[in-house]
Amino acid sequence: RPYHVTLQMIQDHIDSVASGSTTYVPVWQILHWPAHGNVALGQAADLADFTDVNSNGIYEPMLGEYPAIYGTDCVFSITHYRNNGDNEKALEFHSYLYAQTCDTSETFDHVLMRKIKVFARGSAVDFLFFGGRFDGDLGNYADDYFGTNVDLGLAYNYNGDLLDEMNSGRPGFGDSLPAQGILVLKGMKQADDGVDNAIGILPGESVNGYGYNDGITDNEYTGLSSHVVFTGSAPAGQSDPTNLAELSYMLDGRFQFGDNIYYGGTGFAGAPGTTTILTKYMFPGDSDPLHFGTAGVDPGFSWSEFEPVGNGSTANPTGDRRGGYSFGKTAFGSGEFVELDYAYLINRLQVPATTIMDPVNALFDKATAVRDAFRSNEGPCGINFDPVPEDLGLDEKGQEADPYTVYPNPTNGLVYINGIPESGATIEVFDISGKLLQTHTNFLPGQNIDLTEVQGNIFIFRITDGSKSLQKRVGKH
């Protein structure tokens, strides 16, 4: 079953435990958070992460401990897969579906973030494909198109004309057109090679992965590995994958029966306008200037559904579209896990579009802002992409050590910060829901922040010093 936990629930829980109430009972999600499994039933002893106040490894909510969630509003679930009941090929999936919302940021409106952790609970995994089936159905599903933004790692769909009509009694979006997509943020871990891999098309490089050319060695993760469109593209007799082999083809960036994708036309060999250039991404438009999807080969023209392409082909008719996006594949050992991050985005124009690409370009802007925030680990209103409200700190990521010490922590009211430079810093104070409470500009060494009259028991301090920005969790008695 799902466990729906919000930051407000955690704040209320912490406040109630701190009050010393003898009648307080936590909400079900916090009280029964699946921190530990039943080892007698073959479950792992440690399951869902939590904030361990006394560091004894045991989840004790009545002592003020609470779930480690992501974002401001999070749904957590655990599911399992066994190969025909074979415990030696057992996988466990931890899913965090969460929102990053607050009063002062619109970037994450209409965005759902997702983190998946895949554990090998049996033997080692020789290879794991991961991806999904994308069935867009924007309003009137019969007039849609699909596309790929290779640079962003975004599979998306949009309306194929300037009016989204009603279909079978279901309302469309009219002339205020939307576009939606699935944005791959952090995929499979690349094998360590002792270098900070570049953004590019050579072996070990990527244009849409995570951690490339960021000054850190061996923290590279793949991005969107492939995006194939089944309907409106595959020839007669081929469409949606229906069995394990066909799903494997989809996750490997091929059509239903294993046929390769070729650049142009409908992507199928021999179709009008289709070249002999292999590609991993369908309908990339002009989003792949380095030709990452075609292994460095320049096809010589832009490829999308709505415009004529090379060799005299014509634009595809609009229609119902389905496709598959992939993170690629990896191997990992028994007891290890793979962690993957992606996001679902939708953006709707508030005025009539003048071209069908208007909502698409607006979606690209939104996806760029979400990707940049994720890469810099700076979410809205002081809430980053680490488990919330616990801050992992930059030093645990192999980056620069944390120069700041906040004390006393917890505090009775006054808070001091060691490590502030003589030139000063900016301190922003947020509550646990992400609401901005205080801003202190030109904060100097020796000054303090007064929380005496501020309601709440947990606060997030964002300390900005030049180009450096860190977050600290501060408790109050």
PDB file of C-alpha atoms in Angstrom, residues 95-356:
ATOM      1  CA  SER A  95       9.154   4.384  -5.304  1.00  0.00           C
ATOM      2  CA  TYR A  96       9.015   7.999  -4.100  1.00  0.00           C
ATOM      3  CA  LEU A  97       6.540  10.088  -6.084  1.00  0.00           C
ATOM      4  CA  TYR A  98       6.747  13.650  -4.822  1.00  0.00           C
ATOM      5  CA  ALA A  99       5.978  17.299  -5.418  1.00  0.00           C
ATOM      6  CA  GLN A 100       8.252  20.296  -4.848  1.00  0.00           C
ATOM      7  CA  THR A 101       5.824  23.159  -4.230  1.00  0.00           C
ATOM      8  CA  CYS A 102       5.937  26.369  -2.242  1.00  0.00           C
ATOM      9  CA  ASP A 103       4.536  29.884  -2.255  1.00  0.00           C
ATOM     10  CA  THR A 104       7.232  31.653  -4.249  1.00  0.00           C
ATOM     11  CA  SER A 105       8.142  29.275  -7.092  1.00  0.00           C
ATOM     12  CA  GLU A 106       6.215  28.362 -10.252  1.00  0.00           C
ATOM     13  CA  THR A 107       8.911  26.159 -11.783  1.00  0.00           C
ATOM     14  CA  PHE A 108       7.620  23.017 -10.081  1.00  0.00           C
ATOM     15  CA  ASP A 109       3.916  23.668 -10.579  1.00  0.00           C
ATOM     16  CA  HIS A 110       2.421  20.752 -12.538  1.00  0.00           C
ATOM     17  CA  VAL A 111       5.584  18.692 -12.025  1.00  0.00           C
ATOM     18  CA  LEU A 112       5.727  15.297 -10.343  1.00  0.00           C
ATOM     19  CA  MET A 113       9.191  14.073  -9.401  1.00  0.00           C
ATOM     20  CA  ARG A 114       9.949  10.386  -9.074  1.00  0.00           C
ATOM     21  CA  LYS A 115      12.810   8.488  -7.483  1.00  0.00           C
ATOM     22  CA  ILE A 116      13.028   4.712  -7.917  1.00  0.00           C
ATOM     23  CA  LYS A 117      15.435   2.491  -5.999  1.00  0.00           C
ATOM     24  CA  VAL A 118      15.785  -1.044  -7.368  1.00  0.00           C
ATOM     25  CA  PHE A 119      17.312  -3.554  -4.910  1.00  0.00           C
ATOM     26  CA  ALA A 120      18.701  -6.990  -5.761  1.00  0.00           C
ATOM     27  CA  ARG A 121      17.245  -9.018  -2.902  1.00  0.00           C
ATOM     28  CA  GLY A 122      18.361 -12.349  -4.347  1.00  0.00           C
ATOM     29  CA  SER A 123      21.366 -13.076  -6.524  1.00  0.00           C
ATOM     30  CA  ALA A 124      23.298 -10.530  -8.586  1.00  0.00           C
ATOM     31  CA  VAL A 125      21.490  -8.953 -11.518  1.00  0.00           C
ATOM     32  CA  ASP A 126      23.229  -9.657 -14.832  1.00  0.00           C
ATOM     33  CA  PHE A 127      21.454  -6.779 -16.531  1.00  0.00           C
ATOM     34  CA  LEU A 128      18.464  -4.605 -15.733  1.00  0.00           C
ATOM     35  CA  PHE A 129      16.621  -2.533 -18.310  1.00  0.00           C
ATOM     36  CA  PHE A 130      14.546   0.321 -16.902  1.00  0.00           C
ATOM     37  CA  GLY A 131      12.078   2.569 -18.664  1.00  0.00           C
ATOM     38  CA  GLY A 132       8.410   3.041 -19.303  1.00  0.00           C
ATOM     39  CA  ARG A 133       5.564   3.107 -21.764  1.00  0.00           C
ATOM     40  CA  PHE A 134       4.411   6.625 -22.608  1.00  0.00           C
ATOM     41  CA  ASP A 135       0.734   6.960 -23.608  1.00  0.00           C
ATOM     42  CA  GLY A 136       0.134  10.712 -23.766  1.00  0.00           C
ATOM     43  CA  ASP A 137      -3.554  11.153 -24.706  1.00  0.00           C
ATOM     44  CA  LEU A 138      -3.632  14.946 -24.489  1.00  0.00           C
ATOM     45  CA  GLY A 139      -7.344  15.839 -24.449  1.00  0.00           C
ATOM     46  CA  ASN A 140      -8.485  14.588 -27.848  1.00  0.00           C
ATOM     47  CA  TYR A 141      -5.995  11.749 -28.191  1.00  0.00           C
ATOM     48  CA  ALA A 142      -6.635  11.381 -31.938  1.00  0.00           C
ATOM     49  CA  ASP A 143      -4.691  14.498 -32.998  1.00  0.00           C
ATOM     50  CA  ASP A 144      -1.375  14.150 -31.155  1.00  0.00           C
ATOM     51  CA  TYR A 145       2.300  14.079 -32.089  1.00  0.00           C
ATOM     52  CA  PHE A 146       5.394  12.815 -30.261  1.00  0.00           C
ATOM     53  CA  GLY A 147       8.950  14.103 -30.056  1.00  0.00           C
ATOM     54  CA  THR A 148      12.301  13.842 -28.276  1.00  0.00           C
ATOM     55  CA  ASN A 149      14.460  16.634 -26.925  1.00  0.00           C
ATOM     56  CA  VAL A 150      17.809  14.837 -26.941  1.00  0.00           C
ATOM     57  CA  ASP A 151      19.750  17.599 -25.191  1.00  0.00           C
ATOM     58  CA  LEU A 152      17.287  17.667 -22.268  1.00  0.00           C
ATOM     59  CA  GLY A 153      16.634  13.912 -22.131  1.00  0.00           C
ATOM     60  CA  LEU A 154      12.915  14.590 -22.588  1.00  0.00           C
ATOM     61  CA  ALA A 155      10.309  12.395 -24.301  1.00  0.00           C
ATOM     62  CA  TYR A 156       7.223  14.519 -24.978  1.00  0.00           C
ATOM     63  CA  ASN A 157       3.903  14.762 -26.795  1.00  0.00           C
ATOM     64  CA  TYR A 158       1.845  17.666 -28.020  1.00  0.00           C
ATOM     65  CA  ASN A 159      -1.209  18.567 -30.083  1.00  0.00           C
ATOM     66  CA  GLY A 160      -0.744  18.106 -33.827  1.00  0.00           C
ATOM     67  CA  ASP A 161      -2.894  21.112 -34.797  1.00  0.00           C
ATOM     68  CA  LEU A 162      -3.986  24.438 -33.307  1.00  0.00           C
ATOM     69  CA  LEU A 163      -7.295  23.210 -31.859  1.00  0.00           C
ATOM     70  CA  ASP A 164      -7.747  20.291 -29.496  1.00  0.00           C
ATOM     71  CA  GLU A 165     -11.351  19.256 -30.088  1.00  0.00           C
ATOM     72  CA  MET A 166     -13.787  17.190 -28.043  1.00  0.00           C
ATOM     73  CA  ASN A 167     -13.546  13.455 -28.659  1.00  0.00           C
ATOM     74  CA  SER A 168     -16.322  10.950 -27.834  1.00  0.00           C
ATOM     75  CA  GLY A 169     -17.789  13.302 -25.254  1.00  0.00           C
ATOM     76  CA  ARG A 170     -14.460  13.990 -23.598  1.00  0.00           C
ATOM     77  CA  PRO A 171     -13.418  17.665 -23.622  1.00  0.00           C
ATOM     78  CA  GLY A 172     -10.255  18.779 -25.349  1.00  0.00           C
ATOM     79  CA  PHE A 173      -8.011  21.708 -24.464  1.00  0.00           C
ATOM     80  CA  GLY A 174      -9.443  23.996 -27.146  1.00  0.00           C
ATOM     81  CA  ASP A 175      -6.943  26.578 -28.403  1.00  0.00           C
ATOM     82  CA  SER A 176      -5.058  26.823 -25.054  1.00  0.00           C
ATOM     83  CA  LEU A 177      -2.762  23.993 -25.968  1.00  0.00           C
ATOM     84  CA  PRO A 178      -0.666  21.857 -23.607  1.00  0.00           C
ATOM     85  CA  ALA A 179       2.475  19.807 -24.007  1.00  0.00           C
ATOM     86  CA  GLN A 180       3.706  17.157 -21.608  1.00  0.00           C
ATOM     87  CA  GLY A 181       6.775  15.038 -21.160  1.00  0.00           C
ATOM     88  CA  ILE A 182       8.884  12.619 -19.165  1.00  0.00           C
ATOM     89  CA  LEU A 183      12.257  14.075 -18.210  1.00  0.00           C
ATOM     90  CA  VAL A 184      15.068  11.641 -17.338  1.00  0.00           C
ATOM     91  CA  LEU A 185      17.259  13.349 -14.731  1.00  0.00           C
ATOM     92  CA  LYS A 186      19.609  10.663 -13.449  1.00  0.00           C
ATOM     93  CA  GLY A 187      19.903   7.187 -14.895  1.00  0.00           C
ATOM     94  CA  MET A 188      22.317   4.270 -14.619  1.00  0.00           C
ATOM     95  CA  LYS A 189      25.674   4.785 -12.911  1.00  0.00           C
ATOM     96  CA  GLN A 190      28.532   4.825 -15.401  1.00  0.00           C
ATOM     97  CA  ALA A 191      31.506   2.625 -14.573  1.00  0.00           C
ATOM     98  CA  ASP A 192      34.268   4.490 -12.751  1.00  0.00           C
ATOM     99  CA  ASP A 193      37.158   5.425 -15.013  1.00  0.00           C
ATOM    100  CA  GLY A 194      39.054   7.950 -12.886  1.00  0.00           C
ATOM    101  CA  VAL A 195      38.103  11.020 -14.934  1.00  0.00           C
ATOM    102  CA  ASP A 196      35.423  13.689 -15.071  1.00  0.00           C
ATOM    103  CA  ASN A 197      33.791  12.611 -18.312  1.00  0.00           C
ATOM    104  CA  ALA A 198      32.935  15.288 -20.847  1.00  0.00           C
ATOM    105  CA  ILE A 199      29.666  16.281 -22.454  1.00  0.00           C
ATOM    106  CA  GLY A 200      29.927  14.768 -25.900  1.00  0.00           C
ATOM    107  CA  ILE A 201      29.411  11.765 -28.151  1.00  0.00           C
ATOM    108  CA  LEU A 202      32.583   9.758 -27.545  1.00  0.00           C
ATOM    109  CA  PRO A 203      32.588   6.557 -25.463  1.00  0.00           C
ATOM    110  CA  GLY A 204      32.009   7.453 -21.795  1.00  0.00           C
ATOM    111  CA  GLU A 205      30.430  10.797 -22.732  1.00  0.00           C
ATOM    112  CA  SER A 206      26.819  11.964 -22.823  1.00  0.00           C
ATOM    113  CA  VAL A 207      24.809  15.027 -23.797  1.00  0.00           C
ATOM    114  CA  ASN A 208      21.859  14.448 -21.435  1.00  0.00           C
ATOM    115  CA  GLY A 209      23.355  12.531 -18.508  1.00  0.00           C
ATOM    116  CA  TYR A 210      24.062  13.660 -14.956  1.00  0.00           C
ATOM    117  CA  GLY A 211      27.489  14.607 -13.590  1.00  0.00           C
ATOM    118  CA  TYR A 212      29.327  15.137 -16.875  1.00  0.00           C
ATOM    119  CA  ASN A 213      31.877  17.958 -17.035  1.00  0.00           C
ATOM    120  CA  ASP A 214      31.049  19.140 -13.506  1.00  0.00           C
ATOM    121  CA  GLY A 215      34.547  18.953 -12.027  1.00  0.00           C
ATOM    122  CA  ILE A 216      33.861  15.758 -10.054  1.00  0.00           C
ATOM    123  CA  THR A 217      35.406  12.416 -10.901  1.00  0.00           C
ATOM    124  CA  ASP A 218      33.315   9.253 -11.337  1.00  0.00           C
ATOM    125  CA  ASN A 219      29.872  10.653 -10.546  1.00  0.00           C
ATOM    126  CA  GLU A 220      28.472  10.232 -14.054  1.00  0.00           C
ATOM    127  CA  TYR A 221      25.020   8.749 -14.685  1.00  0.00           C
ATOM    128  CA  THR A 222      23.287   8.122 -17.994  1.00  0.00           C
ATOM    129  CA  GLY A 223      20.280  10.146 -19.102  1.00  0.00           C
ATOM    130  CA  LEU A 224      17.567   9.257 -21.615  1.00  0.00           C
ATOM    131  CA  SER A 225      18.978   6.256 -23.471  1.00  0.00           C
ATOM    132  CA  SER A 226      16.314   5.964 -26.181  1.00  0.00           C
ATOM    133  CA  HIS A 227      12.778   6.956 -27.166  1.00  0.00           C
ATOM    134  CA  VAL A 228      10.796   4.925 -29.675  1.00  0.00           C
ATOM    135  CA  VAL A 229       7.282   5.754 -30.955  1.00  0.00           C
ATOM    136  CA  PHE A 230       5.043   2.754 -31.701  1.00  0.00           C
ATOM    137  CA  THR A 231       1.848   4.199 -33.163  1.00  0.00           C
ATOM    138  CA  GLY A 232       1.895   6.407 -36.221  1.00  0.00           C
ATOM    139  CA  SER A 233       5.385   5.137 -37.018  1.00  0.00           C
ATOM    140  CA  ALA A 234       5.661   1.358 -36.975  1.00  0.00           C
ATOM    141  CA  PRO A 235       4.455  -0.500 -40.082  1.00  0.00           C
ATOM    142  CA  ALA A 236       1.261  -2.513 -40.245  1.00  0.00           C
ATOM    143  CA  GLY A 237       1.366  -5.454 -37.875  1.00  0.00           C
ATOM    144  CA  GLN A 238       3.695  -3.735 -35.392  1.00  0.00           C
ATOM    145  CA  SER A 239       2.623  -1.485 -32.549  1.00  0.00           C
ATOM    146  CA  ASP A 240       2.636  -1.944 -28.759  1.00  0.00           C
ATOM    147  CA  PRO A 241       4.960  -4.501 -27.159  1.00  0.00           C
ATOM    148  CA  THR A 242       2.945  -7.357 -25.652  1.00  0.00           C
ATOM    149  CA  ASN A 243       5.477  -9.758 -24.107  1.00  0.00           C
ATOM    150  CA  LEU A 244       8.850  -9.777 -22.364  1.00  0.00           C
ATOM    151  CA  ALA A 245      10.908 -10.026 -25.542  1.00  0.00           C
ATOM    152  CA  GLU A 246       9.041  -7.149 -27.195  1.00  0.00           C
ATOM    153  CA  LEU A 247       9.343  -5.016 -24.066  1.00  0.00           C
ATOM    154  CA  SER A 248      13.082  -5.685 -24.097  1.00  0.00           C
ATOM    155  CA  TYR A 249      13.245  -4.430 -27.669  1.00  0.00           C
ATOM    156  CA  MET A 250      11.371  -1.275 -26.648  1.00  0.00           C
ATOM    157  CA  LEU A 251      13.771  -0.633 -23.757  1.00  0.00           C
ATOM    158  CA  ASP A 252      16.656  -1.150 -26.148  1.00  0.00           C
ATOM    159  CA  GLY A 253      15.292   1.525 -28.482  1.00  0.00           C
ATOM    160  CA  ARG A 254      13.819  -0.737 -31.179  1.00  0.00           C
ATOM    161  CA  PHE A 255      10.393  -1.509 -32.633  1.00  0.00           C
ATOM    162  CA  GLN A 256       8.094  -4.294 -31.428  1.00  0.00           C
ATOM    163  CA  PHE A 257       9.763  -7.174 -33.275  1.00  0.00           C
ATOM    164  CA  GLY A 258      13.327  -5.936 -32.853  1.00  0.00           C
ATOM    165  CA  ASP A 259      13.637  -3.776 -35.986  1.00  0.00           C
ATOM    166  CA  ASN A 260      16.102  -0.910 -35.632  1.00  0.00           C
ATOM    167  CA  ILE A 261      15.144   2.764 -35.788  1.00  0.00           C
ATOM    168  CA  TYR A 262      16.549   4.757 -38.689  1.00  0.00           C
ATOM    169  CA  TYR A 263      16.654   8.523 -38.885  1.00  0.00           C
ATOM    170  CA  GLY A 264      13.874  10.223 -40.887  1.00  0.00           C
ATOM    171  CA  GLY A 265      10.377   9.416 -42.118  1.00  0.00           C
ATOM    172  CA  THR A 266       8.628   7.058 -39.711  1.00  0.00           C
ATOM    173  CA  GLY A 267      11.925   5.609 -38.530  1.00  0.00           C
ATOM    174  CA  PHE A 268      11.246   2.233 -40.120  1.00  0.00           C
ATOM    175  CA  ALA A 269      13.625   0.837 -42.740  1.00  0.00           C
ATOM    176  CA  GLY A 270      12.390   1.442 -46.263  1.00  0.00           C
ATOM    177  CA  ALA A 271       9.664   3.948 -45.332  1.00  0.00           C
ATOM    178  CA  PRO A 272       9.493   7.206 -47.352  1.00  0.00           C
ATOM    179  CA  GLY A 273      12.045   9.715 -46.116  1.00  0.00           C
ATOM    180  CA  THR A 274      13.844   7.218 -43.896  1.00  0.00           C
ATOM    181  CA  THR A 275      17.634   7.129 -44.182  1.00  0.00           C
ATOM    182  CA  THR A 276      20.028   4.285 -43.426  1.00  0.00           C
ATOM    183  CA  ILE A 277      21.399   6.134 -40.358  1.00  0.00           C
ATOM    184  CA  LEU A 278      20.735   4.285 -37.106  1.00  0.00           C
ATOM    185  CA  THR A 279      19.363   6.382 -34.250  1.00  0.00           C
ATOM    186  CA  LYS A 280      18.256   6.007 -30.634  1.00  0.00           C
ATOM    187  CA  TYR A 281      15.711   8.833 -30.602  1.00  0.00           C
ATOM    188  CA  MET A 282      12.654   9.395 -32.745  1.00  0.00           C
ATOM    189  CA  PHE A 283      11.613  12.869 -33.911  1.00  0.00           C
ATOM    190  CA  PRO A 284      14.407  14.866 -32.235  1.00  0.00           C
ATOM    191  CA  GLY A 285      13.808  18.013 -34.312  1.00  0.00           C
ATOM    192  CA  ASP A 286      16.933  20.153 -33.996  1.00  0.00           C
ATOM    193  CA  SER A 287      17.587  19.206 -30.337  1.00  0.00           C
ATOM    194  CA  ASP A 288      20.685  17.091 -31.089  1.00  0.00           C
ATOM    195  CA  PRO A 289      23.323  19.454 -32.523  1.00  0.00           C
ATOM    196  CA  LEU A 290      26.174  17.067 -31.588  1.00  0.00           C
ATOM    197  CA  HIS A 291      24.339  14.135 -33.261  1.00  0.00           C
ATOM    198  CA  PHE A 292      24.528  12.053 -30.090  1.00  0.00           C
ATOM    199  CA  GLY A 293      21.591   9.896 -31.174  1.00  0.00           C
ATOM    200  CA  THR A 294      23.199   9.016 -34.503  1.00  0.00           C
ATOM    201  CA  ALA A 295      26.697   8.278 -33.161  1.00  0.00           C
ATOM    202  CA  GLY A 296      28.119  11.499 -34.566  1.00  0.00           C
ATOM    203  CA  VAL A 297      26.661  11.169 -38.064  1.00  0.00           C
ATOM    204  CA  ASP A 298      25.045  14.368 -39.366  1.00  0.00           C
ATOM    205  CA  PRO A 299      21.832  13.368 -41.202  1.00  0.00           C
ATOM    206  CA  GLY A 300      21.656  16.786 -42.829  1.00  0.00           C
ATOM    207  CA  PHE A 301      18.066  17.661 -41.882  1.00  0.00           C
ATOM    208  CA  SER A 302      15.773  18.150 -38.889  1.00  0.00           C
ATOM    209  CA  TRP A 303      13.363  15.291 -38.175  1.00  0.00           C
ATOM    210  CA  SER A 304       9.963  15.817 -36.557  1.00  0.00           C
ATOM    211  CA  GLU A 305       6.422  14.592 -37.125  1.00  0.00           C
ATOM    212  CA  PHE A 306       4.849  17.835 -38.237  1.00  0.00           C
ATOM    213  CA  GLU A 307       7.134  18.903 -41.070  1.00  0.00           C
ATOM    214  CA  PRO A 308       8.300  17.383 -44.334  1.00  0.00           C
ATOM    215  CA  VAL A 309      11.665  15.666 -44.043  1.00  0.00           C
ATOM    216  CA  GLY A 310      14.236  14.575 -46.578  1.00  0.00           C
ATOM    217  CA  ASN A 311      13.804  12.617 -49.784  1.00  0.00           C
ATOM    218  CA  GLY A 312      10.368  14.015 -50.591  1.00  0.00           C
ATOM    219  CA  SER A 313       8.470  12.489 -47.657  1.00  0.00           C
ATOM    220  CA  THR A 314       5.449  14.265 -46.173  1.00  0.00           C
ATOM    221  CA  ALA A 315       4.452  15.039 -42.609  1.00  0.00           C
ATOM    222  CA  ASN A 316       2.856  12.281 -40.546  1.00  0.00           C
ATOM    223  CA  PRO A 317      -0.913  12.485 -40.046  1.00  0.00           C
ATOM    224  CA  THR A 318      -1.854  13.246 -36.451  1.00  0.00           C
ATOM    225  CA  GLY A 319      -3.281  10.450 -34.335  1.00  0.00           C
ATOM    226  CA  ASP A 320      -3.176   8.408 -31.165  1.00  0.00           C
ATOM    227  CA  ARG A 321       0.442   8.089 -30.051  1.00  0.00           C
ATOM    228  CA  ARG A 322       2.241   5.704 -27.728  1.00  0.00           C
ATOM    229  CA  GLY A 323       5.937   5.206 -27.204  1.00  0.00           C
ATOM    230  CA  GLY A 324       8.609   3.913 -24.867  1.00  0.00           C
ATOM    231  CA  TYR A 325      11.440   5.726 -23.097  1.00  0.00           C
ATOM    232  CA  SER A 326      14.479   4.025 -21.590  1.00  0.00           C
ATOM    233  CA  PHE A 327      17.249   4.644 -19.071  1.00  0.00           C
ATOM    234  CA  GLY A 328      19.310   1.879 -20.702  1.00  0.00           C
ATOM    235  CA  LYS A 329      20.623  -1.099 -18.763  1.00  0.00           C
ATOM    236  CA  THR A 330      23.073  -1.956 -15.990  1.00  0.00           C
ATOM    237  CA  ALA A 331      24.273  -4.806 -13.791  1.00  0.00           C
ATOM    238  CA  PHE A 332      24.566  -4.822  -9.991  1.00  0.00           C
ATOM    239  CA  GLY A 333      25.368  -7.224  -7.190  1.00  0.00           C
ATOM    240  CA  SER A 334      23.277  -8.995  -4.588  1.00  0.00           C
ATOM    241  CA  GLY A 335      22.205  -6.565  -1.857  1.00  0.00           C
ATOM    242  CA  GLU A 336      23.091  -3.556  -4.004  1.00  0.00           C
ATOM    243  CA  PHE A 337      20.645  -1.112  -5.527  1.00  0.00           C
ATOM    244  CA  VAL A 338      20.239   1.208  -8.507  1.00  0.00           C
ATOM    245  CA  GLU A 339      18.740   4.677  -7.979  1.00  0.00           C
ATOM    246  CA  LEU A 340      16.954   6.487 -10.811  1.00  0.00           C
ATOM    247  CA  ASP A 341      15.363   9.953 -10.993  1.00  0.00           C
ATOM    248  CA  TYR A 342      12.897  11.384 -13.469  1.00  0.00           C
ATOM    249  CA  ALA A 343       9.968  13.800 -13.667  1.00  0.00           C
ATOM    250  CA  TYR A 344       6.538  14.104 -15.266  1.00  0.00           C
ATOM    251  CA  LEU A 345       5.812  17.600 -16.585  1.00  0.00           C
ATOM    252  CA  ILE A 346       2.865  19.312 -18.217  1.00  0.00           C
ATOM    253  CA  ASN A 347       2.573  22.921 -19.329  1.00  0.00           C
ATOM    254  CA  ARG A 348      -0.488  24.604 -20.840  1.00  0.00           C
ATOM    255  CA  LEU A 349      -0.528  27.908 -22.696  1.00  0.00           C
ATOM    256  CA  GLN A 350      -2.842  30.557 -21.278  1.00  0.00           C
ATOM    257  CA  VAL A 351      -3.332  32.174 -24.713  1.00  0.00           C
ATOM    258  CA  PRO A 352      -4.042  30.664 -28.132  1.00  0.00           C
ATOM    259  CA  ALA A 353      -0.971  29.219 -29.825  1.00  0.00           C
ATOM    260  CA  THR A 354       0.214  30.656 -33.137  1.00  0.00           C
ATOM    261  CA  THR A 355       2.157  27.489 -34.034  1.00  0.00           C
ATOM    262  CA  ILE A 356       1.952  23.959 -32.705  1.00  0.00           C
TER     263      ILE A 356
END
